[in-house]
Amino acid sequence: MQRVNIASQLLVHVCFLVLGINVSITKGVSPDMQNRFSLLYFEANYTVAEQACHALGFDGLAILSNPEEYNYVHKLSTVIREDLNRGMWLALKYDDMLARPMWDDGTVPAPDMPWKGNAINKPCGRFQRAGFVGMLPCDKLRYAVCGNHHGKTLDEAEGSINWTAAPTNVTSSLIESRVESYLQCALLCGSENLCRAAHFNQITMSCKILGPGSFSDFQSDPDSTTFVRRSFKESDVPL
Ligand SMILES: *[C@@H]1O[C@H](CO)[C@@H](O)[C@H](O)[C@H]1NC(C)=O
Ligand SMILES: *[C@@H]1O[C@H](CO)[C@@H](O)[C@H](O)[C@H]1NC(C)=O
Ligand SMILES: *[C@@H]1O[C@H](CO)[C@@H](O)[C@H](O)[C@H]1NC(C)=O
């Protein structure tokens, strides 16, 4: 009985999956993102949603490791969040040993990801309709975001170039490397989920990849060019 039930939900969903992809093409997103994420347009508990993602050929529920992935899913899910007024399961589970939510691939959620602070020790994670991530009991019924987890490195981070500017009050850097150009430094930012700024100094030809909270602002510096990554989208609906 149970199987039949799930299968019929999946049949309904496959039609929506195709629609979902068409919608994202019109938004002009990279093909990479389109193949990686898809929405489940029915309510289910965490376990059933995860099984449905597997049945559709995805690695599981979605992991949002960086601002580009988060912002893509934020945009893709606008109808579910704002019109249908529903949240969506993500591949996020509370780890009792580590006493923190963790993504299914064993990585820690980015510290600057918009989070709804309360009740983070509930077992299952979802994207809320207000655009935050938060935890819930796994038996609740929600829509879901499926994702592919393998081979998922971005080629490029989204952001802006700040010419002749350097980050101020830098406390640490994730990567320090000699590079041949500013471009190489900016590309290095795209290969690191936690990169929030990439500081290139053209005198020393050095590139510093800075993580969330490791610098406070920017100041004028004629020898520097800094790539400033676009941040996680702020919530657009009040709590
Ligand atoms: C999820 O739903 C399925 C099907 O209704 C049920 O068998 C299962 O016990 C539920 N799991 C949780 C954690 O609620
Ligand atoms: C940066 O550091 C300077 C001096 O070290 C301090 O005066 C300033 O307030 C800091 N800026 C910020 C935004 O924290
Ligand atoms: C660029 O750097 C200047 C300082 O040179 C700073 O005032 C400005 O806020 C920076 N812009 C961005 C987008 O970070």
PDB file of N, CA and C and ligand atoms in Angstrom, residues 2 45 47-48 138-139, ligand 1:
ATOM      1  N   GLN A   2       1.822   1.246   0.926  1.00  0.00           N
ATOM      2  CA  GLN A   2       2.680   2.406   1.096  1.00  0.00           C
ATOM      3  C   GLN A   2       3.415   2.757  -0.193  1.00  0.00           C
ATOM      4  N   ASN A  45       6.733  13.890   4.867  1.00  0.00           N
ATOM      5  CA  ASN A  45       7.689  14.017   5.967  1.00  0.00           C
ATOM      6  C   ASN A  45       9.115  13.889   5.406  1.00  0.00           C
ATOM      7  N   THR A  47      11.550  11.727   5.697  1.00  0.00           N
ATOM      8  CA  THR A  47      11.978  10.439   5.144  1.00  0.00           C
ATOM      9  C   THR A  47      11.393  10.199   3.764  1.00  0.00           C
ATOM     10  N   VAL A  48      10.110  10.456   3.628  1.00  0.00           N
ATOM     11  CA  VAL A  48       9.449  10.233   2.338  1.00  0.00           C
ATOM     12  C   VAL A  48       9.995  11.209   1.290  1.00  0.00           C
ATOM     13  N   CYS A 138      10.980  15.668  12.290  1.00  0.00           N
ATOM     14  CA  CYS A 138      11.007  15.083  10.940  1.00  0.00           C
ATOM     15  C   CYS A 138       9.655  14.590  10.443  1.00  0.00           C
ATOM     16  N   ASP A 139       8.677  14.458  11.347  1.00  0.00           N
ATOM     17  CA  ASP A 139       7.384  13.943  10.887  1.00  0.00           C
ATOM     18  C   ASP A 139       6.467  15.037  10.342  1.00  0.00           C
TER      19      ASP A 139
HETATM   20  C1  LIG B   1       6.800   9.321   7.167  1.00  0.00           C
HETATM   21  O1  LIG B   1       5.647   8.949   6.463  1.00  0.00           O
HETATM   22  C2  LIG B   1       5.601   7.574   6.178  1.00  0.00           C
HETATM   23  C3  LIG B   1       4.409   7.360   5.249  1.00  0.00           C
HETATM   24  O2  LIG B   1       3.284   8.024   5.684  1.00  0.00           O
HETATM   25  C4  LIG B   1       5.511   6.790   7.470  1.00  0.00           C
HETATM   26  O3  LIG B   1       5.501   5.394   7.218  1.00  0.00           O
HETATM   27  C5  LIG B   1       6.739   7.134   8.315  1.00  0.00           C
HETATM   28  O4  LIG B   1       6.629   6.509   9.587  1.00  0.00           O
HETATM   29  C6  LIG B   1       6.863   8.618   8.491  1.00  0.00           C
HETATM   30  N1  LIG B   1       8.112   8.921   9.131  1.00  0.00           N
HETATM   31  C7  LIG B   1       8.231   9.895  10.020  1.00  0.00           C
HETATM   32  C8  LIG B   1       9.585  10.108  10.592  1.00  0.00           C
HETATM   33  O5  LIG B   1       7.301  10.607  10.332  1.00  0.00           O
END
